[in-house]
mmCIF file with all atom_site columns, C-alpha atoms in Angstrom:
data_model
loop_
_atom_site.group_PDB
_atom_site.id
_atom_site.type_symbol
_atom_site.label_atom_id
_atom_site.label_alt_id
_atom_site.label_comp_id
_atom_site.label_asym_id
_atom_site.label_entity_id
_atom_site.label_seq_id
_atom_site.pdbx_PDB_ins_code
_atom_site.Cartn_x
_atom_site.Cartn_y
_atom_site.Cartn_z
_atom_site.occupancy
_atom_site.B_iso_or_equiv
_atom_site.pdbx_formal_charge
_atom_site.auth_seq_id
_atom_site.auth_comp_id
_atom_site.auth_asym_id
_atom_site.auth_atom_id
_atom_site.pdbx_PDB_model_num
ATOM 1   C CA . ILE A 1 1   ? -48.968 -25.034 77.461 1.00 61.00 ? 1   ILE A CA 1
ATOM 2   C CA . LEU A 1 2   ? -48.163 -25.778 73.821 1.00 73.00 ? 2   LEU A CA 1
ATOM 3   C CA . ASN A 1 3   ? -44.859 -24.416 72.583 1.00 86.00 ? 3   ASN A CA 1
ATOM 4   C CA . VAL A 1 4   ? -43.994 -23.915 68.931 1.00 93.00 ? 4   VAL A CA 1
ATOM 5   C CA . GLU A 1 5   ? -40.362 -23.000 68.371 1.00 95.00 ? 5   GLU A CA 1
ATOM 6   C CA . GLN A 1 6   ? -38.805 -21.589 65.224 1.00 97.00 ? 6   GLN A CA 1
ATOM 7   C CA . SER A 1 7   ? -35.142 -21.200 64.365 1.00 97.00 ? 7   SER A CA 1
ATOM 8   C CA . PRO A 1 8   ? -33.241 -19.221 63.462 1.00 97.00 ? 8   PRO A CA 1
ATOM 9   C CA . GLN A 1 9   ? -34.897 -16.025 64.644 1.00 96.00 ? 9   GLN A CA 1
ATOM 10  C CA . SER A 1 10  ? -33.496 -14.113 61.664 1.00 97.00 ? 10  SER A CA 1
ATOM 11  C CA . LEU A 1 11  ? -31.474 -14.855 58.588 1.00 96.00 ? 11  LEU A CA 1
ATOM 12  C CA . HIS A 1 12  ? -29.620 -12.705 56.069 1.00 97.00 ? 12  HIS A CA 1
ATOM 13  C CA . VAL A 1 13  ? -28.680 -14.307 52.749 1.00 97.00 ? 13  VAL A CA 1
ATOM 14  C CA . GLN A 1 14  ? -27.496 -13.187 49.341 1.00 97.00 ? 14  GLN A CA 1
ATOM 15  C CA . GLU A 1 15  ? -29.656 -13.407 46.264 1.00 97.00 ? 15  GLU A CA 1
ATOM 16  C CA . GLY A 1 16  ? -29.332 -16.891 44.779 1.00 97.00 ? 16  GLY A CA 1
ATOM 17  C CA . ASP A 1 17  ? -28.516 -18.615 48.083 1.00 97.00 ? 17  ASP A CA 1
ATOM 18  C CA . SER A 1 18  ? -30.648 -21.511 49.215 1.00 96.00 ? 18  SER A CA 1
ATOM 19  C CA . THR A 1 19  ? -31.819 -21.486 52.803 1.00 96.00 ? 19  THR A CA 1
ATOM 20  C CA . ASN A 1 20  ? -33.897 -23.412 55.277 1.00 95.00 ? 20  ASN A CA 1
ATOM 21  C CA . PHE A 1 21  ? -35.598 -22.880 58.626 1.00 95.00 ? 21  PHE A CA 1
ATOM 22  C CA . THR A 1 22  ? -36.985 -25.158 61.310 1.00 97.00 ? 22  THR A CA 1
ATOM 23  C CA . CYS A 1 23  ? -40.289 -25.340 63.151 1.00 97.00 ? 23  CYS A CA 1
ATOM 24  C CA . SER A 1 24  ? -40.492 -27.584 66.244 1.00 96.00 ? 24  SER A CA 1
ATOM 25  C CA . PHE A 1 25  ? -43.818 -28.595 67.750 1.00 92.00 ? 25  PHE A CA 1
ATOM 26  C CA . PRO A 1 26  ? -45.235 -31.147 70.216 1.00 88.00 ? 26  PRO A CA 1
ATOM 27  C CA . SER A 1 27  ? -45.139 -34.592 68.596 1.00 84.00 ? 27  SER A CA 1
ATOM 28  C CA . SER A 1 28  ? -48.055 -35.973 70.606 1.00 82.00 ? 28  SER A CA 1
ATOM 29  C CA . ASN A 1 29  ? -51.633 -35.501 69.375 1.00 78.00 ? 29  ASN A CA 1
ATOM 30  C CA . PHE A 1 30  ? -50.444 -34.133 66.034 1.00 83.00 ? 30  PHE A CA 1
ATOM 31  C CA . TYR A 1 31  ? -53.225 -32.797 63.817 1.00 82.00 ? 31  TYR A CA 1
ATOM 32  C CA . ALA A 1 32  ? -51.703 -30.444 61.259 1.00 88.00 ? 32  ALA A CA 1
ATOM 33  C CA . LEU A 1 33  ? -49.016 -27.820 60.753 1.00 92.00 ? 33  LEU A CA 1
ATOM 34  C CA . HIS A 1 34  ? -49.465 -24.543 58.904 1.00 94.00 ? 34  HIS A CA 1
ATOM 35  C CA . TRP A 1 35  ? -46.804 -22.386 57.252 1.00 97.00 ? 35  TRP A CA 1
ATOM 36  C CA . TYR A 1 36  ? -47.446 -18.714 56.525 1.00 97.00 ? 36  TYR A CA 1
ATOM 37  C CA . ARG A 1 37  ? -45.391 -16.001 54.835 1.00 98.00 ? 37  ARG A CA 1
ATOM 38  C CA . TRP A 1 38  ? -45.789 -12.441 56.126 1.00 97.00 ? 38  TRP A CA 1
ATOM 39  C CA . GLU A 1 39  ? -44.318 -9.617  54.079 1.00 96.00 ? 39  GLU A CA 1
ATOM 40  C CA . THR A 1 40  ? -44.025 -6.194  55.679 1.00 92.00 ? 40  THR A CA 1
ATOM 41  C CA . ALA A 1 41  ? -47.246 -4.148  55.458 1.00 91.00 ? 41  ALA A CA 1
ATOM 42  C CA . LYS A 1 42  ? -49.128 -7.046  53.848 1.00 95.00 ? 42  LYS A CA 1
ATOM 43  C CA . SER A 1 43  ? -51.453 -9.805  55.060 1.00 97.00 ? 43  SER A CA 1
ATOM 44  C CA . PRO A 1 44  ? -49.945 -13.095 56.236 1.00 97.00 ? 44  PRO A CA 1
ATOM 45  C CA . GLU A 1 45  ? -50.302 -15.512 53.331 1.00 96.00 ? 45  GLU A CA 1
ATOM 46  C CA . ALA A 1 46  ? -50.882 -19.249 53.725 1.00 95.00 ? 46  ALA A CA 1
ATOM 47  C CA . LEU A 1 47  ? -48.141 -21.357 52.156 1.00 96.00 ? 47  LEU A CA 1
ATOM 48  C CA . PHE A 1 48  ? -48.822 -24.941 53.215 1.00 94.00 ? 48  PHE A CA 1
ATOM 49  C CA . VAL A 1 49  ? -50.986 -27.085 55.459 1.00 92.00 ? 49  VAL A CA 1
ATOM 50  C CA . MET A 1 50  ? -49.195 -30.319 56.279 1.00 92.00 ? 50  MET A CA 1
ATOM 51  C CA . THR A 1 51  ? -50.911 -33.299 57.804 1.00 90.00 ? 51  THR A CA 1
ATOM 52  C CA . LEU A 1 52  ? -49.061 -36.564 57.130 1.00 89.00 ? 52  LEU A CA 1
ATOM 53  C CA . ASN A 1 53  ? -45.716 -37.752 58.469 1.00 90.00 ? 53  ASN A CA 1
ATOM 54  C CA . GLY A 1 54  ? -43.206 -37.615 55.627 1.00 91.00 ? 54  GLY A CA 1
ATOM 55  C CA . ASP A 1 55  ? -45.320 -35.073 53.747 1.00 92.00 ? 55  ASP A CA 1
ATOM 56  C CA . GLU A 1 56  ? -43.444 -32.868 51.324 1.00 96.00 ? 56  GLU A CA 1
ATOM 57  C CA . LYS A 1 57  ? -45.128 -29.882 49.692 1.00 96.00 ? 57  LYS A CA 1
ATOM 58  C CA . LYS A 1 58  ? -43.839 -27.484 47.088 1.00 96.00 ? 58  LYS A CA 1
ATOM 59  C CA . LYS A 1 59  ? -44.857 -24.058 45.804 1.00 95.00 ? 59  LYS A CA 1
ATOM 60  C CA . GLY A 1 60  ? -42.472 -22.635 43.235 1.00 95.00 ? 60  GLY A CA 1
ATOM 61  C CA . ARG A 1 61  ? -39.037 -22.385 44.854 1.00 96.00 ? 61  ARG A CA 1
ATOM 62  C CA . ILE A 1 62  ? -40.419 -23.013 48.346 1.00 97.00 ? 62  ILE A CA 1
ATOM 63  C CA . SER A 1 63  ? -40.859 -26.491 49.768 1.00 98.00 ? 63  SER A CA 1
ATOM 64  C CA . ALA A 1 64  ? -41.604 -27.955 53.181 1.00 98.00 ? 64  ALA A CA 1
ATOM 65  C CA . THR A 1 65  ? -41.181 -31.322 54.844 1.00 97.00 ? 65  THR A CA 1
ATOM 66  C CA . LEU A 1 66  ? -42.826 -32.785 57.924 1.00 96.00 ? 66  LEU A CA 1
ATOM 67  C CA . ASN A 1 67  ? -41.704 -35.244 60.606 1.00 96.00 ? 67  ASN A CA 1
ATOM 68  C CA . THR A 1 68  ? -44.536 -35.769 63.072 1.00 93.00 ? 68  THR A CA 1
ATOM 69  C CA . LYS A 1 69  ? -42.754 -38.462 65.092 1.00 93.00 ? 69  LYS A CA 1
ATOM 70  C CA . GLU A 1 70  ? -39.914 -36.173 66.115 1.00 94.00 ? 70  GLU A CA 1
ATOM 71  C CA . GLY A 1 71  ? -41.974 -32.991 65.959 1.00 93.00 ? 71  GLY A CA 1
ATOM 72  C CA . TYR A 1 72  ? -40.358 -30.794 63.333 1.00 95.00 ? 72  TYR A CA 1
ATOM 73  C CA . SER A 1 73  ? -40.924 -29.285 59.925 1.00 97.00 ? 73  SER A CA 1
ATOM 74  C CA . TYR A 1 74  ? -38.376 -27.723 57.580 1.00 97.00 ? 74  TYR A CA 1
ATOM 75  C CA . LEU A 1 75  ? -39.072 -24.940 55.109 1.00 98.00 ? 75  LEU A CA 1
ATOM 76  C CA . TYR A 1 76  ? -36.633 -24.642 52.199 1.00 97.00 ? 76  TYR A CA 1
ATOM 77  C CA . ILE A 1 77  ? -36.189 -21.802 49.734 1.00 98.00 ? 77  ILE A CA 1
ATOM 78  C CA . LYS A 1 78  ? -34.121 -22.594 46.669 1.00 97.00 ? 78  LYS A CA 1
ATOM 79  C CA . GLY A 1 79  ? -32.303 -19.718 44.972 1.00 97.00 ? 79  GLY A CA 1
ATOM 80  C CA . SER A 1 80  ? -33.594 -16.955 47.261 1.00 97.00 ? 80  SER A CA 1
ATOM 81  C CA . GLN A 1 81  ? -34.783 -13.741 45.626 1.00 97.00 ? 81  GLN A CA 1
ATOM 82  C CA . PRO A 1 82  ? -35.265 -10.294 47.238 1.00 97.00 ? 82  PRO A CA 1
ATOM 83  C CA . GLU A 1 83  ? -39.037 -10.797 46.986 1.00 96.00 ? 83  GLU A CA 1
ATOM 84  C CA . ASP A 1 84  ? -38.698 -13.779 49.345 1.00 97.00 ? 84  ASP A CA 1
ATOM 85  C CA . SER A 1 85  ? -37.819 -11.344 52.140 1.00 97.00 ? 85  SER A CA 1
ATOM 86  C CA . ALA A 1 86  ? -40.511 -11.849 54.768 1.00 97.00 ? 86  ALA A CA 1
ATOM 87  C CA . THR A 1 87  ? -41.234 -13.410 58.135 1.00 97.00 ? 87  THR A CA 1
ATOM 88  C CA . TYR A 1 88  ? -42.064 -17.102 57.863 1.00 98.00 ? 88  TYR A CA 1
ATOM 89  C CA . LEU A 1 89  ? -44.440 -18.352 60.551 1.00 98.00 ? 89  LEU A CA 1
ATOM 90  C CA . CYS A 1 90  ? -45.456 -21.877 61.462 1.00 97.00 ? 90  CYS A CA 1
ATOM 91  C CA . ALA A 1 91  ? -48.593 -22.641 63.464 1.00 94.00 ? 91  ALA A CA 1
ATOM 92  C CA . PHE A 1 92  ? -49.972 -25.695 65.237 1.00 89.00 ? 92  PHE A CA 1
ATOM 93  C CA . PRO A 1 93  ? -53.715 -26.227 65.863 1.00 85.00 ? 93  PRO A CA 1
ATOM 94  C CA . PHE A 1 94  ? -54.248 -26.528 69.612 1.00 77.00 ? 94  PHE A CA 1
ATOM 95  C CA . SER A 1 95  ? -57.729 -27.904 69.593 1.00 64.00 ? 95  SER A CA 1
ATOM 96  C CA . GLY A 1 96  ? -58.557 -29.380 66.216 1.00 49.00 ? 96  GLY A CA 1
ATOM 97  C CA . GLY A 1 97  ? -62.281 -28.835 66.454 1.00 48.00 ? 97  GLY A CA 1
ATOM 98  C CA . TYR A 1 98  ? -61.981 -25.086 66.806 1.00 58.00 ? 98  TYR A CA 1
ATOM 99  C CA . ASN A 1 99  ? -58.767 -24.616 64.789 1.00 66.00 ? 99  ASN A CA 1
ATOM 100 C CA . LYS A 1 100 ? -57.089 -22.415 67.402 1.00 81.00 ? 100 LYS A CA 1
ATOM 101 C CA . LEU A 1 101 ? -53.603 -21.833 65.963 1.00 89.00 ? 101 LEU A CA 1
ATOM 102 C CA . ILE A 1 102 ? -50.554 -21.530 68.203 1.00 91.00 ? 102 ILE A CA 1
ATOM 103 C CA . PHE A 1 103 ? -47.884 -19.610 66.291 1.00 95.00 ? 103 PHE A CA 1
ATOM 104 C CA . GLY A 1 104 ? -44.140 -19.698 66.556 1.00 96.00 ? 104 GLY A CA 1
ATOM 105 C CA . ALA A 1 105 ? -42.279 -16.400 66.763 1.00 97.00 ? 105 ALA A CA 1
ATOM 106 C CA . GLY A 1 106 ? -41.243 -16.684 63.124 1.00 97.00 ? 106 GLY A CA 1
ATOM 107 C CA . THR A 1 107 ? -38.032 -16.577 61.125 1.00 98.00 ? 107 THR A CA 1
ATOM 108 C CA . ARG A 1 108 ? -37.314 -13.186 59.575 1.00 97.00 ? 108 ARG A CA 1
ATOM 109 C CA . LEU A 1 109 ? -35.567 -13.633 56.216 1.00 98.00 ? 109 LEU A CA 1
ATOM 110 C CA . ALA A 1 110 ? -33.757 -10.805 54.430 1.00 97.00 ? 110 ALA A CA 1
ATOM 111 C CA . VAL A 1 111 ? -32.452 -11.520 50.916 1.00 97.00 ? 111 VAL A CA 1
ATOM 112 C CA . HIS A 1 112 ? -29.861 -9.019  49.741 1.00 97.00 ? 112 HIS A CA 1
ATOM 113 C CA . PRO A 1 113 ? -29.324 -8.310  46.018 1.00 94.00 ? 113 PRO A CA 1
ATOM 114 C CA . GLU B 2 1   ? -62.814 -12.818 45.870 1.00 66.00 ? 1   GLU B CA 1
ATOM 115 C CA . ALA B 2 2   ? -62.168 -9.932  48.234 1.00 82.00 ? 2   ALA B CA 1
ATOM 116 C CA . GLY B 2 3   ? -59.865 -10.644 51.152 1.00 94.00 ? 3   GLY B CA 1
ATOM 117 C CA . VAL B 2 4   ? -60.190 -9.770  54.818 1.00 97.00 ? 4   VAL B CA 1
ATOM 118 C CA . ALA B 2 5   ? -60.402 -6.006  55.273 1.00 97.00 ? 5   ALA B CA 1
ATOM 119 C CA . GLN B 2 6   ? -59.200 -4.147  58.349 1.00 98.00 ? 6   GLN B CA 1
ATOM 120 C CA . SER B 2 7   ? -59.134 -0.516  59.362 1.00 97.00 ? 7   SER B CA 1
ATOM 121 C CA . PRO B 2 8   ? -57.403 1.608   60.331 1.00 97.00 ? 8   PRO B CA 1
ATOM 122 C CA . ARG B 2 9   ? -54.010 0.359   59.151 1.00 97.00 ? 9   ARG B CA 1
ATOM 123 C CA . TYR B 2 10  ? -52.104 2.469   61.672 1.00 97.00 ? 10  TYR B CA 1
ATOM 124 C CA . LYS B 2 11  ? -53.090 4.143   64.918 1.00 98.00 ? 11  LYS B CA 1
ATOM 125 C CA . ILE B 2 12  ? -51.104 6.140   67.432 1.00 98.00 ? 12  ILE B CA 1
ATOM 126 C CA . ILE B 2 13  ? -52.684 6.975   70.776 1.00 98.00 ? 13  ILE B CA 1
ATOM 127 C CA . GLU B 2 14  ? -51.611 7.960   74.265 1.00 97.00 ? 14  GLU B CA 1
ATOM 128 C CA . LYS B 2 15  ? -51.925 5.609   77.189 1.00 97.00 ? 15  LYS B CA 1
ATOM 129 C CA . ARG B 2 16  ? -55.308 5.604   78.897 1.00 97.00 ? 16  ARG B CA 1
ATOM 130 C CA . GLN B 2 17  ? -57.040 6.568   75.633 1.00 98.00 ? 17  GLN B CA 1
ATOM 131 C CA . SER B 2 18  ? -59.512 4.275   73.874 1.00 98.00 ? 18  SER B CA 1
ATOM 132 C CA . VAL B 2 19  ? -59.197 2.753   70.426 1.00 98.00 ? 19  VAL B CA 1
ATOM 133 C CA . ALA B 2 20  ? -61.309 0.552   68.173 1.00 98.00 ? 20  ALA B CA 1
ATOM 134 C CA . PHE B 2 21  ? -60.420 -1.647  65.233 1.00 98.00 ? 21  PHE B CA 1
ATOM 135 C CA . TRP B 2 22  ? -62.742 -2.919  62.540 1.00 97.00 ? 22  TRP B CA 1
ATOM 136 C CA . CYS B 2 23  ? -62.674 -6.140  60.526 1.00 97.00 ? 23  CYS B CA 1
ATOM 137 C CA . ASN B 2 24  ? -64.729 -7.334  57.575 1.00 96.00 ? 24  ASN B CA 1
ATOM 138 C CA . PRO B 2 25  ? -64.112 -11.034 56.907 1.00 95.00 ? 25  PRO B CA 1
ATOM 139 C CA . ILE B 2 26  ? -64.357 -12.890 53.627 1.00 94.00 ? 26  ILE B CA 1
ATOM 140 C CA . SER B 2 27  ? -67.973 -13.292 52.606 1.00 92.00 ? 27  SER B CA 1
ATOM 141 C CA . GLY B 2 28  ? -69.454 -16.541 53.858 1.00 89.00 ? 28  GLY B CA 1
ATOM 142 C CA . HIS B 2 29  ? -66.753 -17.221 56.441 1.00 91.00 ? 29  HIS B CA 1
ATOM 143 C CA . ALA B 2 30  ? -68.437 -18.230 59.678 1.00 89.00 ? 30  ALA B CA 1
ATOM 144 C CA . THR B 2 31  ? -65.360 -18.126 61.913 1.00 91.00 ? 31  THR B CA 1
ATOM 145 C CA . LEU B 2 32  ? -63.554 -14.917 62.774 1.00 94.00 ? 32  LEU B CA 1
ATOM 146 C CA . TYR B 2 33  ? -60.396 -14.471 64.849 1.00 95.00 ? 33  TYR B CA 1
ATOM 147 C CA . TRP B 2 34  ? -58.577 -11.534 66.428 1.00 97.00 ? 34  TRP B CA 1
ATOM 148 C CA . TYR B 2 35  ? -54.855 -11.983 67.064 1.00 97.00 ? 35  TYR B CA 1
ATOM 149 C CA . GLN B 2 36  ? -52.338 -9.741  68.810 1.00 98.00 ? 36  GLN B CA 1
ATOM 150 C CA . GLN B 2 37  ? -48.765 -9.807  67.495 1.00 97.00 ? 37  GLN B CA 1
ATOM 151 C CA . ILE B 2 38  ? -46.203 -8.114  69.717 1.00 97.00 ? 38  ILE B CA 1
ATOM 152 C CA . LEU B 2 39  ? -42.825 -7.370  68.144 1.00 94.00 ? 39  LEU B CA 1
ATOM 153 C CA . GLY B 2 40  ? -40.571 -10.416 68.278 1.00 93.00 ? 40  GLY B CA 1
ATOM 154 C CA . GLN B 2 41  ? -43.416 -12.813 69.113 1.00 95.00 ? 41  GLN B CA 1
ATOM 155 C CA . GLY B 2 42  ? -45.849 -14.879 67.098 1.00 95.00 ? 42  GLY B CA 1
ATOM 156 C CA . PRO B 2 43  ? -49.493 -13.866 66.744 1.00 96.00 ? 43  PRO B CA 1
ATOM 157 C CA . LYS B 2 44  ? -51.510 -14.747 69.859 1.00 95.00 ? 44  LYS B CA 1
ATOM 158 C CA . LEU B 2 45  ? -55.226 -15.488 69.668 1.00 94.00 ? 45  LEU B CA 1
ATOM 159 C CA . LEU B 2 46  ? -57.330 -12.985 71.605 1.00 96.00 ? 46  LEU B CA 1
ATOM 160 C CA . ILE B 2 47  ? -60.842 -14.071 70.671 1.00 95.00 ? 47  ILE B CA 1
ATOM 161 C CA . GLN B 2 48  ? -62.603 -16.416 68.263 1.00 93.00 ? 48  GLN B CA 1
ATOM 162 C CA . PHE B 2 49  ? -66.174 -16.057 67.006 1.00 93.00 ? 49  PHE B CA 1
ATOM 163 C CA . GLN B 2 50  ? -68.337 -18.676 65.359 1.00 89.00 ? 50  GLN B CA 1
ATOM 164 C CA . ASN B 2 51  ? -71.008 -16.666 63.530 1.00 87.00 ? 51  ASN B CA 1
ATOM 165 C CA . ASN B 2 52  ? -71.863 -14.063 66.192 1.00 84.00 ? 52  ASN B CA 1
ATOM 166 C CA . GLY B 2 53  ? -71.090 -16.226 69.233 1.00 91.00 ? 53  GLY B CA 1
ATOM 167 C CA . VAL B 2 54  ? -67.823 -16.299 71.177 1.00 92.00 ? 54  VAL B CA 1
ATOM 168 C CA . VAL B 2 55  ? -66.050 -19.668 71.027 1.00 89.00 ? 55  VAL B CA 1
ATOM 169 C CA . ASP B 2 56  ? -62.803 -18.801 72.816 1.00 90.00 ? 56  ASP B CA 1
ATOM 170 C CA . ASP B 2 57  ? -61.826 -15.623 74.653 1.00 93.00 ? 57  ASP B CA 1
ATOM 171 C CA . SER B 2 58  ? -59.535 -17.207 77.229 1.00 90.00 ? 58  SER B CA 1
ATOM 172 C CA . GLN B 2 59  ? -56.599 -14.924 76.383 1.00 91.00 ? 59  GLN B CA 1
ATOM 173 C CA . LEU B 2 60  ? -58.552 -11.693 76.044 1.00 96.00 ? 60  LEU B CA 1
ATOM 174 C CA . PRO B 2 61  ? -57.741 -9.209  78.850 1.00 95.00 ? 61  PRO B CA 1
ATOM 175 C CA . LYS B 2 62  ? -61.368 -8.590  79.612 1.00 95.00 ? 62  LYS B CA 1
ATOM 176 C CA . ASP B 2 63  ? -60.754 -5.703  81.992 1.00 96.00 ? 63  ASP B CA 1
ATOM 177 C CA . ARG B 2 64  ? -59.736 -3.539  79.043 1.00 97.00 ? 64  ARG B CA 1
ATOM 178 C CA . PHE B 2 65  ? -60.433 -5.414  75.809 1.00 98.00 ? 65  PHE B CA 1
ATOM 179 C CA . SER B 2 66  ? -63.838 -6.107  74.321 1.00 97.00 ? 66  SER B CA 1
ATOM 180 C CA . ALA B 2 67  ? -64.991 -7.468  70.985 1.00 97.00 ? 67  ALA B CA 1
ATOM 181 C CA . GLU B 2 68  ? -68.246 -8.021  69.231 1.00 96.00 ? 68  GLU B CA 1
ATOM 182 C CA . ARG B 2 69  ? -69.461 -9.490  65.973 1.00 95.00 ? 69  ARG B CA 1
ATOM 183 C CA . LEU B 2 70  ? -72.911 -8.227  65.256 1.00 83.00 ? 70  LEU B CA 1
ATOM 184 C CA . LYS B 2 71  ? -75.016 -10.161 62.746 1.00 85.00 ? 71  LYS B CA 1
ATOM 185 C CA . GLY B 2 72  ? -72.186 -12.662 62.302 1.00 83.00 ? 72  GLY B CA 1
ATOM 186 C CA . VAL B 2 73  ? -70.310 -10.554 59.758 1.00 91.00 ? 73  VAL B CA 1
ATOM 187 C CA . ASP B 2 74  ? -68.182 -7.501  60.689 1.00 95.00 ? 74  ASP B CA 1
ATOM 188 C CA . SER B 2 75  ? -66.361 -7.343  63.985 1.00 97.00 ? 75  SER B CA 1
ATOM 189 C CA . THR B 2 76  ? -64.882 -4.627  66.172 1.00 97.00 ? 76  THR B CA 1
ATOM 190 C CA . LEU B 2 77  ? -62.172 -4.949  68.809 1.00 98.00 ? 77  LEU B CA 1
ATOM 191 C CA . LYS B 2 78  ? -61.904 -2.207  71.432 1.00 98.00 ? 78  LYS B CA 1
ATOM 192 C CA . ILE B 2 79  ? -59.273 -1.344  73.983 1.00 98.00 ? 79  ILE B CA 1
ATOM 193 C CA . GLN B 2 80  ? -60.282 0.930   76.852 1.00 97.00 ? 80  GLN B CA 1
ATOM 194 C CA . PRO B 2 81  ? -58.066 2.219   78.410 1.00 96.00 ? 81  PRO B CA 1
ATOM 195 C CA . ALA B 2 82  ? -54.906 1.421   76.450 1.00 97.00 ? 82  ALA B CA 1
ATOM 196 C CA . LYS B 2 83  ? -51.605 0.606   78.112 1.00 97.00 ? 83  LYS B CA 1
ATOM 197 C CA . LEU B 2 84  ? -48.080 0.872   76.736 1.00 97.00 ? 84  LEU B CA 1
ATOM 198 C CA . GLU B 2 85  ? -47.860 -2.931  76.484 1.00 97.00 ? 85  GLU B CA 1
ATOM 199 C CA . ASP B 2 86  ? -50.822 -2.959  74.063 1.00 98.00 ? 86  ASP B CA 1
ATOM 200 C CA . SER B 2 87  ? -48.536 -1.665  71.308 1.00 98.00 ? 87  SER B CA 1
ATOM 201 C CA . ALA B 2 88  ? -48.763 -4.426  68.712 1.00 98.00 ? 88  ALA B CA 1
ATOM 202 C CA . VAL B 2 89  ? -50.189 -5.436  65.363 1.00 98.00 ? 89  VAL B CA 1
ATOM 203 C CA . TYR B 2 90  ? -53.804 -6.567  65.642 1.00 98.00 ? 90  TYR B CA 1
ATOM 204 C CA . LEU B 2 91  ? -54.668 -9.129  62.999 1.00 98.00 ? 91  LEU B CA 1
ATOM 205 C CA . CYS B 2 92  ? -58.100 -10.290 61.972 1.00 98.00 ? 92  CYS B CA 1
ATOM 206 C CA . ALA B 2 93  ? -58.556 -13.647 60.250 1.00 96.00 ? 93  ALA B CA 1
ATOM 207 C CA . SER B 2 94  ? -61.501 -15.621 58.965 1.00 94.00 ? 94  SER B CA 1
ATOM 208 C CA . ARG B 2 95  ? -62.164 -19.213 58.027 1.00 90.00 ? 95  ARG B CA 1
ATOM 209 C CA . ILE B 2 96  ? -65.010 -20.969 56.295 1.00 78.00 ? 96  ILE B CA 1
ATOM 210 C CA . GLN B 2 97  ? -66.646 -23.331 58.757 1.00 67.00 ? 97  GLN B CA 1
ATOM 211 C CA . GLY B 2 98  ? -65.136 -26.724 58.143 1.00 58.00 ? 98  GLY B CA 1
ATOM 212 C CA . ALA B 2 99  ? -63.340 -29.694 59.613 1.00 53.00 ? 99  ALA B CA 1
ATOM 213 C CA . GLY B 2 100 ? -61.072 -27.698 61.855 1.00 60.00 ? 100 GLY B CA 1
ATOM 214 C CA . GLY B 2 101 ? -57.306 -27.847 62.195 1.00 65.00 ? 101 GLY B CA 1
ATOM 215 C CA . THR B 2 102 ? -56.499 -28.321 58.520 1.00 74.00 ? 102 THR B CA 1
ATOM 216 C CA . ASP B 2 103 ? -58.525 -25.357 57.304 1.00 81.00 ? 103 ASP B CA 1
ATOM 217 C CA . THR B 2 104 ? -56.669 -22.263 56.193 1.00 88.00 ? 104 THR B CA 1
ATOM 218 C CA . GLN B 2 105 ? -57.204 -19.019 58.046 1.00 92.00 ? 105 GLN B CA 1
ATOM 219 C CA . TYR B 2 106 ? -57.170 -15.947 55.807 1.00 94.00 ? 106 TYR B CA 1
ATOM 220 C CA . PHE B 2 107 ? -55.661 -12.859 57.345 1.00 97.00 ? 107 PHE B CA 1
ATOM 221 C CA . GLY B 2 108 ? -56.186 -9.161  56.900 1.00 97.00 ? 108 GLY B CA 1
ATOM 222 C CA . PRO B 2 109 ? -53.240 -6.730  56.717 1.00 97.00 ? 109 PRO B CA 1
ATOM 223 C CA . GLY B 2 110 ? -53.519 -5.835  60.394 1.00 97.00 ? 110 GLY B CA 1
ATOM 224 C CA . THR B 2 111 ? -53.686 -2.610  62.386 1.00 98.00 ? 111 THR B CA 1
ATOM 225 C CA . ARG B 2 112 ? -50.409 -1.416  63.844 1.00 97.00 ? 112 ARG B CA 1
ATOM 226 C CA . LEU B 2 113 ? -51.135 0.240   67.204 1.00 98.00 ? 113 LEU B CA 1
ATOM 227 C CA . THR B 2 114 ? -48.589 2.408   68.974 1.00 98.00 ? 114 THR B CA 1
ATOM 228 C CA . VAL B 2 115 ? -49.377 3.507   72.527 1.00 98.00 ? 115 VAL B CA 1
ATOM 229 C CA . LEU B 2 116 ? -47.273 6.427   73.773 1.00 97.00 ? 116 LEU B CA 1
#
């Protein structure tokens, strides 16, 4: 059974702090890795789809890196703002043809003013 | 472009009652998913439709859960009878038919179900 692990489970930071979280996934048969942001009472929002080893993607103050050989991805937030408070989920396609996503449990980030 | 719509947003029922959730995917998206997200866990796929056919329902508790997607557009997910452990957020997602694992799934806001 595929296992996608995320750490830490939760994180509290002050406004302006930079932070990062980890997503670990099986390194064999890698296809892609998805990052989503899920704010309370809203729809999960796609952040990145990462496919190549060494990939680095950026969206505003949020960036992500990928290491497919060792099976991990980091998500970084530079200068956290209260609006960054959300649960950050990573997901791994189980069977590429049907795009069945296996999700980690998420990292819940709270940014305090 | 309108996003994925779901209703209701919240539902509270007693155990052994029935409940139904509705999803309207993004127009033109052939693939539709229902996920269950229990507090503290990641979303878990319950069922996946391609147009109006079921592609994967291996994790759907078929003794109590059912889902349909008539005419390959809207979908409903039903629980009958509900158990306490069904308390969760039920998410609907859709995807335009494409290459597969790299395609983005677009999610609705979910239905938060509480079973008392």
